[in-house]
mmCIF file of C-alpha atoms in Angstrom:
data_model
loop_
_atom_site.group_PDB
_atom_site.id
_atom_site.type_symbol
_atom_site.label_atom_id
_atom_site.label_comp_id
_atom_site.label_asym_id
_atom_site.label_seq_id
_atom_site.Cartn_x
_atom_site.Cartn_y
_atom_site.Cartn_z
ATOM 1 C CA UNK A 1 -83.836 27.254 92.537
ATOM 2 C CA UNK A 2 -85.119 24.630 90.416
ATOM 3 C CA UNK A 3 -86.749 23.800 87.304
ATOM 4 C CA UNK A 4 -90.189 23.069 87.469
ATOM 5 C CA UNK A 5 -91.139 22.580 83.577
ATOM 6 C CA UNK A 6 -88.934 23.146 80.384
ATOM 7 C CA UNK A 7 -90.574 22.757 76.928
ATOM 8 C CA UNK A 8 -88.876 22.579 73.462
ATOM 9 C CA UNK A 9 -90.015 25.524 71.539
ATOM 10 C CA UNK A 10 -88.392 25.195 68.463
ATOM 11 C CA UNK A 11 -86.141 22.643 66.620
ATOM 12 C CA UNK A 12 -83.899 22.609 63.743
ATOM 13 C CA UNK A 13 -80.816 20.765 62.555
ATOM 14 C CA UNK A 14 -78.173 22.704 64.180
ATOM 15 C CA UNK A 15 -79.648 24.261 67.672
ATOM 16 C CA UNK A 16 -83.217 23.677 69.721
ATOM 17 C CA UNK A 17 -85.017 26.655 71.677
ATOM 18 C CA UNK A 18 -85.931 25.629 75.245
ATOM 19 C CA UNK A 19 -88.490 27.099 77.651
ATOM 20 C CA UNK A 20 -87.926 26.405 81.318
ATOM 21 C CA UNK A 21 -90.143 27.299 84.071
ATOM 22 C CA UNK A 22 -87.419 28.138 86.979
ATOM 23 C CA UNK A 23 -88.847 27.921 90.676
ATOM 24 C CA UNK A 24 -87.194 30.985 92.541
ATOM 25 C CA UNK A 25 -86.030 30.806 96.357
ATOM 26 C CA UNK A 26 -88.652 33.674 96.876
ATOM 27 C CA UNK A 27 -91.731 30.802 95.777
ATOM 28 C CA UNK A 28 -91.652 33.038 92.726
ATOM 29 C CA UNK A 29 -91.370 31.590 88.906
ATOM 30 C CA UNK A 30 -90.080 32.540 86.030
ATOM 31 C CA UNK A 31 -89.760 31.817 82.767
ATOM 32 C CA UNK A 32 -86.389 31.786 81.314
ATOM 33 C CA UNK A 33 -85.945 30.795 76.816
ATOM 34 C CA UNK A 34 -82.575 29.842 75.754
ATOM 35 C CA UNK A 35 -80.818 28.785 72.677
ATOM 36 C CA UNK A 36 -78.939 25.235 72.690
ATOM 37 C CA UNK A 37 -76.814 25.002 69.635
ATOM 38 C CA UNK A 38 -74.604 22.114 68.577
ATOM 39 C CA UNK A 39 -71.163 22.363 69.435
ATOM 40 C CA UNK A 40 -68.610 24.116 66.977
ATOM 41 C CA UNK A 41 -65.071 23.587 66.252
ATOM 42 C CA UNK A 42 -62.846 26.371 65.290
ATOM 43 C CA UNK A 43 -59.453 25.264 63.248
ATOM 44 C CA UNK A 44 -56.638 27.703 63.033
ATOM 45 C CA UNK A 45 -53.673 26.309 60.335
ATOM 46 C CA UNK A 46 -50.449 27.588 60.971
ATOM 47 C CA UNK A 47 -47.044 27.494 59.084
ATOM 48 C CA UNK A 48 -43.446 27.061 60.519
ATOM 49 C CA UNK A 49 -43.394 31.283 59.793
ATOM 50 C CA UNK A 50 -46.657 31.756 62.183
ATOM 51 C CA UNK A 51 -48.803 32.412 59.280
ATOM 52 C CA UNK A 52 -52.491 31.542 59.611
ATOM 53 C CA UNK A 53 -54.590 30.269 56.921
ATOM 54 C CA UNK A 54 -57.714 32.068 57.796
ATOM 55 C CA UNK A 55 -61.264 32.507 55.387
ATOM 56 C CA UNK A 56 -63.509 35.298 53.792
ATOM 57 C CA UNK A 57 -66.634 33.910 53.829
ATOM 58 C CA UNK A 58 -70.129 35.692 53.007
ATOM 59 C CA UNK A 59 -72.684 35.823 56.310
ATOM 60 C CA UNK A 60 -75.606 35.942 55.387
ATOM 61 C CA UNK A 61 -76.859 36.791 58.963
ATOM 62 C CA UNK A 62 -73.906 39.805 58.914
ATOM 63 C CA UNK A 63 -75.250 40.775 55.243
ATOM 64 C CA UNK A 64 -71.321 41.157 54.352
ATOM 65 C CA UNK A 65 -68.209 38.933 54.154
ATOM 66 C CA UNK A 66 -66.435 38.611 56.752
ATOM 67 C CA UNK A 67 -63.259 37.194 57.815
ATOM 68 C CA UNK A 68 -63.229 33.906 60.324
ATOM 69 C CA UNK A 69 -61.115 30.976 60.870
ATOM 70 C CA UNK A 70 -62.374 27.827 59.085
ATOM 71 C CA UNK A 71 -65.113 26.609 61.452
ATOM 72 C CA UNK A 72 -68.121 24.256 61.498
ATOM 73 C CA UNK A 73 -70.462 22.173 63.590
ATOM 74 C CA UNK A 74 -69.782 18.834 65.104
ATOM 75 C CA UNK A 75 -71.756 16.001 63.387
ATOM 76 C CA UNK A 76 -73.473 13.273 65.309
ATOM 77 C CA UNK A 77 -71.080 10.769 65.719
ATOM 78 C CA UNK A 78 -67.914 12.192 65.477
ATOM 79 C CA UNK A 79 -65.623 13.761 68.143
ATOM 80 C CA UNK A 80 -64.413 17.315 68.776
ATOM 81 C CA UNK A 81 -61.204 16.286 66.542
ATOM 82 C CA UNK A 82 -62.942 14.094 63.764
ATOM 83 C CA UNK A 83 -65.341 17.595 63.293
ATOM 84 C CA UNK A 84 -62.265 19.644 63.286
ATOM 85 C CA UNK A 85 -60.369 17.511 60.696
ATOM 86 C CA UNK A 86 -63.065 17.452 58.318
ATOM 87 C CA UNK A 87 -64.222 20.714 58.497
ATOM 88 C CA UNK A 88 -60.264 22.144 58.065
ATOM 89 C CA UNK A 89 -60.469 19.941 54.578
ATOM 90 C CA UNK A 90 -63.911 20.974 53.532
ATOM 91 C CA UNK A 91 -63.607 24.533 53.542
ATOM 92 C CA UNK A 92 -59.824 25.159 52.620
ATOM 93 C CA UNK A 93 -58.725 21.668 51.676
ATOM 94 C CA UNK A 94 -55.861 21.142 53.668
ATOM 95 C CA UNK A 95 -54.924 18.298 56.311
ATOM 96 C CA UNK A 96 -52.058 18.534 58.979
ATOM 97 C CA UNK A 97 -50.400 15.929 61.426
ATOM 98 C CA UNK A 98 -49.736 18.058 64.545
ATOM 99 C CA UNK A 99 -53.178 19.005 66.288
ATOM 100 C CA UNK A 100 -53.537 21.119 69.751
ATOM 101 C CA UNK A 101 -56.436 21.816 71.166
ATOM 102 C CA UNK A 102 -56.060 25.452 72.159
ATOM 103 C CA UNK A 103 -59.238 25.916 74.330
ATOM 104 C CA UNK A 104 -62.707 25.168 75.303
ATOM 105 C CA UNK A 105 -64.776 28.363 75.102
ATOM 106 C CA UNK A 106 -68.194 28.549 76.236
ATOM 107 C CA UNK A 107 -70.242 31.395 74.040
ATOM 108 C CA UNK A 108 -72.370 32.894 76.635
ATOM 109 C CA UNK A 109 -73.745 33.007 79.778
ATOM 110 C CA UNK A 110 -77.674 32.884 79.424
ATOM 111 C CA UNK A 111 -79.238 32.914 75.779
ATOM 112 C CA UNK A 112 -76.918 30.809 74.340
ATOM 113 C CA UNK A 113 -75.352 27.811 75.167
ATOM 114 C CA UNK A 114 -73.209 26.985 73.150
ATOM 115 C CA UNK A 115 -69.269 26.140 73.349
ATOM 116 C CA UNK A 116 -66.489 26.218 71.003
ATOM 117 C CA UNK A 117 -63.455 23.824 70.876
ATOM 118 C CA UNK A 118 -60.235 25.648 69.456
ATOM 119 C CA UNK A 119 -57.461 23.947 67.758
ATOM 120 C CA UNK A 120 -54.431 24.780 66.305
ATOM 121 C CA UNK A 121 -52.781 22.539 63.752
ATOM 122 C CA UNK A 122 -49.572 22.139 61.968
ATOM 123 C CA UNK A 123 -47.217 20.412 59.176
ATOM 124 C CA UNK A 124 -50.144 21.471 56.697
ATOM 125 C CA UNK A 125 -50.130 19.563 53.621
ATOM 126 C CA UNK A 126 -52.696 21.372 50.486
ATOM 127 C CA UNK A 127 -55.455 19.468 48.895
ATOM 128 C CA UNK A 128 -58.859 20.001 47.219
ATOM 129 C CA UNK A 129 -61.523 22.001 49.222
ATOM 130 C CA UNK A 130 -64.619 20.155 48.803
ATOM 131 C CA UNK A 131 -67.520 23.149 50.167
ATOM 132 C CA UNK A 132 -70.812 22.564 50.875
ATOM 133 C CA UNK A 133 -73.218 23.507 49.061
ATOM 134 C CA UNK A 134 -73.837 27.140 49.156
ATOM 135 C CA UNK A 135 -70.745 28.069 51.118
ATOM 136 C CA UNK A 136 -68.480 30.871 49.191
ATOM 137 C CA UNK A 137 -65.127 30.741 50.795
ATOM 138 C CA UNK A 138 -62.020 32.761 50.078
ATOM 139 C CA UNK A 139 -58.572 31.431 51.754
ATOM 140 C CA UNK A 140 -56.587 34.178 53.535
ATOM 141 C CA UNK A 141 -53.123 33.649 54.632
ATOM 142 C CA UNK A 142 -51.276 35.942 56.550
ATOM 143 C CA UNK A 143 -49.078 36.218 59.630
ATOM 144 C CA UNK A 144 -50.437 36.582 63.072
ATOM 145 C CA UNK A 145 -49.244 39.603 63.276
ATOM 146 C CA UNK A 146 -51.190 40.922 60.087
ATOM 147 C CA UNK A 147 -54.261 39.070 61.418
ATOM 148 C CA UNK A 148 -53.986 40.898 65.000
ATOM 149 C CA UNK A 149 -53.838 43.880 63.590
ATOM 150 C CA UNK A 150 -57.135 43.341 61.522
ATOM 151 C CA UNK A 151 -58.268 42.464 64.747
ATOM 152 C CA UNK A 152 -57.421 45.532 66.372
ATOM 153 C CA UNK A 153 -58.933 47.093 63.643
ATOM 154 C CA UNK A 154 -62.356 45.432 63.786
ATOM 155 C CA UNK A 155 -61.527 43.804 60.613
ATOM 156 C CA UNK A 156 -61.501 40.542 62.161
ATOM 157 C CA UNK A 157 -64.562 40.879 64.363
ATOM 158 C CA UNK A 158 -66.116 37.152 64.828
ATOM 159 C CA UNK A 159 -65.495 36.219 68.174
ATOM 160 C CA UNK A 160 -64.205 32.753 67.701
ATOM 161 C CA UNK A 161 -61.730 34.030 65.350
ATOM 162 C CA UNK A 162 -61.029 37.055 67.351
ATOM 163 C CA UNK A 163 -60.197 34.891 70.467
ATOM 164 C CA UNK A 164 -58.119 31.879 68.783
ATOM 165 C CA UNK A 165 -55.666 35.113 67.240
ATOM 166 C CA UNK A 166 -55.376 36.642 70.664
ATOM 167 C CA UNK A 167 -54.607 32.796 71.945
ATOM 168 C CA UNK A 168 -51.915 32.241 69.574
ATOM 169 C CA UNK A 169 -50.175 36.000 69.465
ATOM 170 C CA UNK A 170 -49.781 35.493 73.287
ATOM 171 C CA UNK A 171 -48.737 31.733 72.780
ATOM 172 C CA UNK A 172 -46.112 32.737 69.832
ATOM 173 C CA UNK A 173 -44.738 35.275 72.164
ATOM 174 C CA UNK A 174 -43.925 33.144 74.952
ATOM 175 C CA UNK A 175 -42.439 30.719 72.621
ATOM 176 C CA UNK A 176 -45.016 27.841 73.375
ATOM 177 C CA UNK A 177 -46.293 27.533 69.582
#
């Protein structure tokens, strides 16, 4: 298998649509489209008490709020922890000196590709949330427990969120957070 053409479709700021002509070992072709989107970092402040600082935040692709850990897009230039720093003061306004990067999660395994970078971070220290510009976010805090529960529920329901929760209830557990 090969590819014998790939075309951009569409571009915007934040992912491109690709069309690649794959050459199958039959002699056949066919045409596969995908989605490659920036990668995302997903930032889950915790306290000494294993309470996360989590967000409400309207979607308007889900037509609802929903509730997420504080997340964003890498920016050209910067590295997995730069976009994770800034992003963590951005939306919620707070900073922390102990960083872990949880895990490296890749979103799918054909439309999309995509991957997430996970962190948890601690010895929080609140400041001034500086939003951009059309972003309406609520800060949630409540213990991992609570927040499994909601995602047990299917109030927590955004994947990123719903893994770095799972992550960190088995890590609290087993005493490694």
């Amino acid at each position: 298998m090969g590819t014998t053409a790939k075309k951009t479709i569409y571009k915007s700021k934040l992912f491109t649509v690709e069309q690649e002509e794959i050459l199958l070992p039959n002699g056949k072709k066919k045409i596969y489209d995908f989605v490659d989107r920036l990668p995302t970092v997903i930032v889950f402040p915790i306290t000494p008490s294993y309470e996360l600082y989590l967000i409400s935040e309207y979607r308007t692709l889900h037509k609802k709020r929903v509730i997420e850990a504080v997340a964003g897009h890498v920016n050209e230039g910067e590295n997995l922890l730069q976009a994770a720093k800034r992003e963590l003061k951005e939306e919620i306004g707070l900073s922390g000196s102990k960083w872990e990067k949880l895990a490296q999660i890749k979103v799918a395994g054909s439309v999309i590709k995509s991957s997430m970078s996970l962190f948890v971070v601690k010895d929080l220290e609140v400041g001034k949330p500086n939003p951009e510009e059309g972003e309406d976010i609520i800060v949630l805090k409540m213990s991992i427990h609570e927040a499994l529960g909601k995602v047990m529920a299917g109030e927590i329901h955004i994947s990123s969120a719903v893994i770095g929760i799972l992550l960190l209830d088995k890590l609290r557990r087993e005493g490694k957070i």
